[in-house]
């Protein structure tokens, strides 16, 4: 009964994200009462395995005791304090650790509270840097098929029409270069060079999701292109922004996708997994050369005047420090290498279905595509069938992806694949 009352109240008052609310006339809404480890539990006690890390944020399972304990300890000491003119130990510790772990000359952290906001910070900071240098640049460059968030600046540099097209009249002017479709990326590099030759003096920064375009149907592309693109951008005086909001903190196999690249960007945006799914937090890391451009007497008006009320929240920073503790203590990346290979081998069993194609894996991200079938919204069909089998999957159109918490077991991975086999037999 409680579940039905909650559903009624929810649909009366809540407008859910990335949702056509009319779908819930037929698609049941599922209030969740509690969660533990890989599992979400509804008010009737039914369990659902969280195969998408609750929108890619949950790294070490729900109600992880280490992260929860850090927040509980922090809440009795300091919950939040204005970060302008004040500071606190959790954020100081976190900033030093992030700079050390990212490496590559990144020395400064600027905090926000979600991924889109981090993108806005990086875009503004790049523009403002050039402005402080006396350069009138007002354009940004991004990859086709990219996604960087849904605030107006972030949408401007995105390339997925589903999210962007409606708001075109409101968006910043942005240029786009084709993302490589295969291992041969010379054509795309030449296209990039042509754009930079023509517009380099107008472009503030080139923004990209390194290795995997997650919301772009989990498109994976070559690190060689990234290295060459960074070199080209820097030759033309154009910044490079890495959007590691979804791919950071171990998702691609290394702690950060940056660590698989030889060349380094000027900004790196982090969020999602940073607190293990417990608290909203994001951060933009950059280098001294950027920071020094804003370091001046107040009368010169070069300060970066951007803020969020909950910037650097102490509870979120405590959670983020706990996440780094787990990485350091539990050999997470080494264990993930074994899990990633097992996931790849298990999902290969689905290749027997001739309507499935483009199987791909990058670290703890796996995906494949469903070709034309009889269902108009095949992703929704798989979503509903998966729920019947106690699996939370959230397909991207015809792309089925698997991005679980790192605590998943081999037995649970096999169960996911067995369940998908049963679903696809219905096709």
Coordinates of C-alpha atoms in Angstrom, one line a residue:
X1 CA 0.0 0.0 0.0
X2 CA 2.8 2.4 0.9
X3 CA 4.4 1.9 -2.5
X4 CA 1.1 2.7 -4.3
X5 CA 0.7 5.9 -2.3
X6 CA 4.2 7.0 -3.0
X7 CA 3.8 6.4 -6.7
X8 CA 0.6 8.5 -6.8
X9 CA 2.3 11.3 -4.9
X10 CA 5.4 11.1 -7.1
X11 CA 3.5 11.4 -10.3
X12 CA 1.4 14.2 -8.9
X13 CA 4.4 16.3 -8.0
X14 CA 7.7 15.2 -9.6
X15 CA 8.9 15.8 -13.1
X16 CA 11.6 13.2 -13.7
X17 CA 14.7 13.8 -15.7
X18 CA 15.2 12.5 -19.2
X19 CA 11.7 11.1 -19.1
X20 CA 8.6 11.4 -21.2
X21 CA 6.3 11.4 -18.3
X22 CA 3.3 10.1 -20.4
X23 CA 5.2 6.8 -20.6
X24 CA 4.3 6.3 -16.9
X25 CA 0.7 5.8 -17.9
X26 CA 1.8 2.3 -18.8
X27 CA 5.3 2.0 -17.4
X28 CA 5.4 1.4 -13.7
X29 CA 7.4 3.8 -11.5
X30 CA 9.5 2.0 -8.9
X31 CA 10.0 3.7 -5.5
X32 CA 13.1 2.4 -3.9
X33 CA 13.1 1.9 -0.1
X34 CA 16.7 0.8 0.5
X35 CA 19.9 -0.4 -1.2
X36 CA 22.9 -2.4 -0.4
X37 CA 25.9 -3.4 -2.5
X38 CA 24.7 -4.2 -6.0
X39 CA 21.1 -4.3 -5.1
X40 CA 18.2 -1.8 -4.9
X41 CA 15.1 -2.9 -3.0
X42 CA 11.5 -1.6 -3.6
X43 CA 8.8 -1.3 -1.0
X44 CA 7.6 -4.8 -1.7
X45 CA 11.1 -6.3 -1.1
X46 CA 11.9 -7.0 -4.7
X47 CA 15.5 -6.6 -5.6
X48 CA 17.0 -5.0 -8.7
X49 CA 20.7 -5.4 -9.6
X50 CA 22.1 -1.9 -10.4
X51 CA 23.8 -2.6 -13.8
X52 CA 24.2 1.1 -14.6
X53 CA 25.7 2.3 -11.3
X54 CA 22.6 4.6 -10.9
X55 CA 23.6 6.8 -13.9
X56 CA 27.3 5.9 -13.6
X57 CA 28.0 7.4 -10.2
X58 CA 28.1 4.4 -7.9
X59 CA 31.6 2.8 -7.8
X60 CA 31.7 0.6 -4.7
X61 CA 28.1 -0.4 -4.1
X62 CA 25.2 1.2 -2.4
X63 CA 25.6 2.1 1.3
X64 CA 29.3 1.4 1.1
X65 CA 30.4 1.3 4.8
X66 CA 33.7 3.2 4.2
X67 CA 32.1 6.1 2.4
X68 CA 29.1 6.2 4.7
X69 CA 31.3 6.1 7.8
X70 CA 33.4 9.1 6.5
X71 CA 30.2 11.1 6.0
X72 CA 28.8 10.2 9.4
X73 CA 32.1 11.3 11.0
X74 CA 32.2 14.5 9.1
X75 CA 28.6 15.5 9.8
X76 CA 29.3 15.9 13.5
X77 CA 32.3 18.2 12.8
X78 CA 31.3 20.4 9.9
X79 CA 28.6 20.1 7.3
X80 CA 29.3 23.1 5.1
X81 CA 31.1 26.5 5.1
X82 CA 31.3 29.3 2.5
X83 CA 34.4 28.6 0.4
X84 CA 35.0 32.3 -0.3
X85 CA 37.6 33.4 2.3
X86 CA 37.2 30.1 4.3
X87 CA 38.4 26.5 3.8
X88 CA 38.3 23.2 5.6
X89 CA 40.5 20.1 6.0
X90 CA 38.5 17.7 3.8
X91 CA 38.7 19.9 0.7
X92 CA 42.4 20.8 1.3
X93 CA 43.2 17.1 1.6
X94 CA 41.1 16.1 -1.4
X95 CA 42.6 18.8 -3.6
X96 CA 46.2 17.8 -2.8
X97 CA 45.3 14.1 -3.5
X98 CA 43.6 14.8 -6.8
X99 CA 46.4 16.9 -8.1
X100 CA 48.9 14.2 -7.1
X101 CA 46.8 11.4 -8.6
X102 CA 46.0 13.2 -11.9
X103 CA 49.6 14.4 -12.2
X104 CA 50.8 15.9 -15.5
X105 CA 51.3 19.4 -14.0
X106 CA 47.7 19.8 -12.7
X107 CA 48.0 21.9 -9.6
X108 CA 44.8 23.8 -9.0
X109 CA 41.2 22.7 -8.3
X110 CA 38.0 24.7 -8.8
X111 CA 34.9 23.1 -7.3
X112 CA 31.2 22.9 -8.4
X113 CA 28.4 20.5 -7.5
X114 CA 27.6 18.6 -10.7
X115 CA 29.0 17.6 -14.1
X116 CA 27.3 20.2 -16.2
X117 CA 28.5 22.9 -13.9
X118 CA 32.1 21.7 -14.1
X119 CA 31.8 22.0 -17.9
X120 CA 30.5 25.5 -17.5
X121 CA 33.4 26.4 -15.3
X122 CA 36.0 25.0 -17.8
X123 CA 34.4 26.8 -20.7
X124 CA 34.2 30.1 -18.9
X125 CA 37.7 29.7 -17.5
X126 CA 39.2 29.1 -20.9
X127 CA 37.4 32.1 -22.5
X128 CA 38.4 34.3 -19.6
X129 CA 42.0 33.2 -19.8
X130 CA 42.2 34.3 -23.4
X131 CA 40.3 37.5 -22.5
X132 CA 42.9 38.3 -19.8
X133 CA 45.6 37.8 -22.4
X134 CA 44.0 40.4 -24.7
X135 CA 42.7 37.8 -27.2
X136 CA 39.1 38.1 -28.4
X137 CA 38.1 34.4 -28.7
X138 CA 34.4 33.4 -28.5
X139 CA 34.0 30.0 -30.0
X140 CA 34.5 26.4 -28.8
X141 CA 35.2 23.2 -30.7
X142 CA 33.8 19.8 -29.9
X143 CA 33.5 16.3 -31.4
X144 CA 30.4 15.1 -33.2
X145 CA 28.2 12.7 -31.2
X146 CA 29.5 14.3 -28.0
X147 CA 27.6 15.0 -24.7
X148 CA 28.8 17.3 -22.0
X149 CA 25.7 18.1 -20.0
X150 CA 22.4 19.9 -20.3
X151 CA 23.0 23.5 -19.1
X152 CA 23.2 25.9 -21.9
X153 CA 26.9 26.2 -22.2
X154 CA 27.3 22.4 -21.9
X155 CA 24.6 21.8 -24.5
X156 CA 26.3 24.2 -26.8
X157 CA 29.4 22.0 -27.0
X158 CA 27.4 18.8 -27.2
X159 CA 26.6 17.0 -30.4
X160 CA 23.7 14.7 -29.6
X161 CA 20.6 16.2 -31.3
X162 CA 18.1 14.5 -29.0
X163 CA 19.3 16.8 -26.1
X164 CA 20.3 19.8 -28.1
X165 CA 18.2 20.6 -31.1
X166 CA 15.2 22.2 -29.3
X167 CA 17.5 24.8 -27.7
X168 CA 19.6 25.8 -30.7
X169 CA 18.3 29.4 -30.6
X170 CA 19.7 29.8 -27.1
X171 CA 23.2 28.2 -27.5
X172 CA 26.7 29.5 -27.9
X173 CA 28.4 29.4 -31.3
X174 CA 30.3 26.1 -31.5
X175 CA 32.3 24.3 -34.2
X176 CA 32.3 20.6 -34.6
X177 CA 34.8 18.0 -35.9
X178 CA 34.0 14.4 -36.8
X179 CA 34.7 11.8 -34.2
X180 CA 36.7 8.8 -35.6
X181 CA 34.5 5.8 -36.4
X182 CA 37.3 3.3 -36.6
X183 CA 41.1 2.9 -36.2
X184 CA 41.9 5.0 -39.2
X185 CA 41.5 8.6 -38.0
X186 CA 43.6 10.5 -40.5
X187 CA 40.6 12.0 -42.3
X188 CA 39.3 13.3 -38.9
X189 CA 42.7 14.7 -38.0
X190 CA 42.9 16.5 -41.4
X191 CA 39.4 17.9 -40.8
X192 CA 40.5 19.2 -37.4
X193 CA 43.6 20.8 -38.8
X194 CA 41.5 22.6 -41.5
X195 CA 39.2 23.9 -38.8
X196 CA 42.1 25.1 -36.7
X197 CA 43.8 26.7 -39.6
X198 CA 40.6 28.6 -40.5
X199 CA 39.2 29.4 -37.0
X200 CA 42.1 28.8 -34.6
X201 CA 42.3 32.5 -33.6
X202 CA 38.6 32.4 -32.7
X203 CA 38.5 29.1 -30.7
X204 CA 39.0 29.1 -27.0
X205 CA 39.1 25.4 -26.4
X206 CA 38.5 22.0 -27.9
X207 CA 36.4 19.8 -25.5
X208 CA 36.2 16.0 -25.7
X209 CA 35.3 12.9 -23.7
X210 CA 38.5 10.8 -23.8
X211 CA 38.1 7.3 -25.1
X212 CA 34.4 6.8 -24.6
X213 CA 31.4 9.1 -25.6
X214 CA 29.1 7.7 -23.0
X215 CA 25.8 9.4 -23.7
X216 CA 26.7 9.2 -27.4
X217 CA 25.7 5.5 -27.4
X218 CA 28.9 4.4 -25.7
X219 CA 31.0 5.2 -28.8
X220 CA 34.7 4.2 -28.3
X221 CA 37.5 5.7 -30.3
X222 CA 41.3 5.6 -30.6
X223 CA 43.7 7.2 -28.1
X224 CA 46.0 8.0 -31.0
X225 CA 43.5 10.5 -32.4
X226 CA 43.3 12.2 -29.0
X227 CA 47.1 12.6 -28.8
X228 CA 47.4 14.0 -32.3
X229 CA 44.4 16.3 -31.7
X230 CA 45.9 17.7 -28.5
X231 CA 49.2 18.5 -30.3
X232 CA 47.4 20.2 -33.1
X233 CA 45.3 22.3 -30.7
X234 CA 48.3 23.4 -28.8
X235 CA 50.1 24.4 -32.0
X236 CA 47.3 26.8 -32.7
X237 CA 47.0 28.2 -29.2
X238 CA 43.7 26.4 -28.4
X239 CA 43.1 24.9 -25.0
X240 CA 42.0 21.3 -24.6
X241 CA 39.3 20.3 -22.0
X242 CA 39.0 16.6 -21.0
X243 CA 35.4 15.8 -19.9
X244 CA 36.1 12.8 -17.6
X245 CA 32.9 13.2 -15.7
X246 CA 31.7 9.8 -16.8
X247 CA 35.0 8.1 -17.6
X248 CA 37.1 9.1 -14.6
X249 CA 37.8 7.2 -11.5
X250 CA 38.6 3.9 -13.1
X251 CA 35.9 3.5 -15.7
X252 CA 38.2 3.1 -18.7
X253 CA 40.7 0.9 -16.9
X254 CA 43.1 3.5 -15.6
X255 CA 42.3 5.9 -12.7
X256 CA 41.7 8.6 -15.3
X257 CA 41.5 8.2 -19.1
X258 CA 44.2 10.9 -19.2
X259 CA 46.7 8.3 -18.0
X260 CA 46.2 6.3 -21.3
X261 CA 47.2 9.4 -23.3
X262 CA 50.7 10.6 -24.0
X263 CA 49.5 14.3 -24.5
X264 CA 47.9 16.3 -21.7
X265 CA 44.9 18.7 -21.8
X266 CA 44.7 22.1 -20.0
X267 CA 41.6 21.3 -18.0
X268 CA 40.1 18.1 -16.7
X269 CA 36.5 17.9 -15.4
X270 CA 35.5 15.3 -12.8
X271 CA 32.3 14.4 -11.1
X272 CA 29.9 11.3 -11.0
X273 CA 32.1 8.6 -9.3
X274 CA 34.1 11.2 -7.3
X275 CA 32.0 10.6 -4.2
X276 CA 31.0 7.0 -5.0
X277 CA 27.4 8.0 -5.7
X278 CA 26.8 9.5 -2.2
X279 CA 26.9 13.3 -2.7
X280 CA 26.9 15.8 -5.5
X281 CA 30.4 17.2 -6.2
X282 CA 32.4 18.2 -9.3
X283 CA 35.8 19.7 -9.8
X284 CA 37.8 21.3 -12.6
X285 CA 41.6 20.7 -12.4
X286 CA 43.9 23.0 -14.3
X287 CA 47.5 24.2 -14.3
X288 CA 49.5 27.1 -13.0
X289 CA 49.7 28.8 -16.4
X290 CA 45.9 29.2 -16.4
X291 CA 45.7 30.2 -12.7
X292 CA 48.4 32.9 -13.0
X293 CA 46.4 34.6 -15.7
X294 CA 43.8 35.5 -13.1
X295 CA 46.3 36.3 -10.3
X296 CA 46.4 40.1 -10.2
X297 CA 45.4 43.1 -8.1
X298 CA 41.7 43.4 -7.6
X299 CA 41.5 46.7 -9.5
X300 CA 42.6 44.9 -12.7
X301 CA 39.4 42.9 -12.6
X302 CA 40.9 39.6 -13.6
X303 CA 39.4 37.4 -10.9
X304 CA 37.3 34.4 -11.9
X305 CA 33.9 35.4 -10.5
X306 CA 32.1 32.1 -10.6
X307 CA 30.5 30.4 -7.6
X308 CA 28.0 27.8 -6.3
X309 CA 26.4 28.0 -2.9
X310 CA 27.5 24.5 -2.0
X311 CA 31.0 24.7 -3.6
X312 CA 33.4 22.3 -1.9
X313 CA 30.8 20.9 0.5
X314 CA 32.6 19.3 3.5
X315 CA 30.4 16.2 3.5
X316 CA 30.9 15.6 -0.2
X317 CA 34.7 16.1 0.2
X318 CA 34.8 13.6 3.0
X319 CA 33.0 11.1 0.7
X320 CA 35.5 11.8 -2.1
X321 CA 38.4 11.3 0.2
X322 CA 36.9 7.9 1.3
X323 CA 36.6 7.0 -2.4
X324 CA 40.3 7.7 -2.9
X325 CA 41.1 5.6 0.2
X326 CA 39.3 2.6 -1.3
X327 CA 41.2 2.9 -4.5
X328 CA 44.5 3.0 -2.6
X329 CA 43.7 0.2 -0.2
X330 CA 41.8 -2.3 -2.3
X331 CA 43.8 -2.6 -5.5
X332 CA 40.7 -1.6 -7.4
X333 CA 42.3 -1.0 -10.8
X334 CA 44.0 -4.4 -10.8
X335 CA 40.9 -6.2 -9.8
X336 CA 38.9 -4.3 -12.5
X337 CA 41.3 -5.6 -15.2
X338 CA 40.2 -9.2 -14.3
X339 CA 36.6 -8.2 -14.1
X340 CA 36.7 -6.3 -17.4
X341 CA 38.2 -9.3 -19.3
X342 CA 35.6 -11.6 -17.8
X343 CA 32.8 -9.2 -18.8
X344 CA 34.1 -9.1 -22.3
X345 CA 34.2 -12.9 -22.5
X346 CA 30.7 -13.3 -21.1
X347 CA 29.1 -10.7 -23.3
X348 CA 30.7 -12.4 -26.3
X349 CA 28.2 -15.2 -25.8
X350 CA 25.5 -12.9 -27.1
X351 CA 27.2 -12.7 -30.5
X352 CA 25.2 -15.8 -31.5
X353 CA 22.2 -13.5 -32.0
X354 CA 22.6 -12.1 -35.6
X355 CA 20.6 -8.9 -34.7
X356 CA 23.3 -7.9 -32.2
X357 CA 26.4 -6.1 -33.4
X358 CA 29.3 -3.8 -32.5
X359 CA 30.4 -5.4 -29.2
X360 CA 32.8 -3.2 -27.5
X361 CA 34.6 -2.9 -24.1
X362 CA 36.7 -0.2 -22.5
X363 CA 37.7 -0.9 -18.9
X364 CA 34.5 -1.3 -16.9
X365 CA 32.2 -0.1 -19.8
X366 CA 30.7 -2.7 -22.2
X367 CA 28.1 -2.1 -24.9
X368 CA 26.6 -3.6 -28.0
X369 CA 23.9 -2.5 -30.5
X370 CA 20.6 -4.0 -31.4
X371 CA 20.0 -3.9 -35.2
X372 CA 16.5 -3.4 -36.7
X373 CA 13.9 -5.6 -35.0
X374 CA 10.2 -5.7 -34.7
X375 CA 9.9 -3.5 -31.6
X376 CA 9.5 0.2 -32.2
X377 CA 11.3 1.1 -29.0
X378 CA 13.5 -1.9 -28.5
X379 CA 15.5 -0.2 -25.7
X380 CA 12.3 0.2 -23.7
X381 CA 11.4 -3.4 -24.4
X382 CA 14.7 -4.6 -23.0
X383 CA 14.4 -2.3 -20.0
X384 CA 11.0 -3.7 -19.0
X385 CA 12.0 -7.3 -19.6
X386 CA 15.2 -6.8 -17.6
X387 CA 13.3 -5.4 -14.7
X388 CA 11.3 -8.7 -14.7
X389 CA 14.6 -10.5 -14.2
X390 CA 15.7 -8.2 -11.4
X391 CA 18.1 -6.1 -13.5
X392 CA 18.2 -2.4 -13.8
X393 CA 19.4 -1.6 -17.3
X394 CA 18.8 1.8 -19.0
X395 CA 19.5 1.4 -22.8
X396 CA 20.5 4.3 -24.9
X397 CA 18.1 3.9 -27.8
X398 CA 19.2 0.7 -29.5
X399 CA 22.5 0.5 -27.5
X400 CA 22.6 -1.8 -24.5
X401 CA 25.4 -0.9 -22.1
X402 CA 26.7 -2.4 -18.9
X403 CA 28.5 -0.1 -16.5
X404 CA 28.2 -1.7 -13.0
X405 CA 29.7 -0.9 -9.7
X406 CA 33.2 -2.3 -9.3
X407 CA 32.1 -4.7 -6.5
X408 CA 30.1 -6.9 -9.0
X409 CA 31.0 -10.6 -8.9
X410 CA 31.7 -13.0 -11.8
X411 CA 28.5 -14.9 -10.8
X412 CA 26.5 -11.7 -11.1
X413 CA 28.0 -10.8 -14.4
X414 CA 27.1 -14.3 -15.7
X415 CA 23.5 -13.9 -14.5
X416 CA 23.2 -10.6 -16.4
X417 CA 24.4 -12.3 -19.6
X418 CA 22.1 -15.3 -19.0
X419 CA 19.1 -13.0 -18.5
X420 CA 19.9 -11.1 -21.7
X421 CA 20.1 -14.4 -23.6
X422 CA 16.6 -15.2 -22.4
X423 CA 15.3 -11.8 -23.4
X424 CA 16.8 -12.0 -26.8
X425 CA 15.4 -15.4 -27.4
X426 CA 12.0 -13.6 -27.4
X427 CA 13.0 -11.6 -30.4

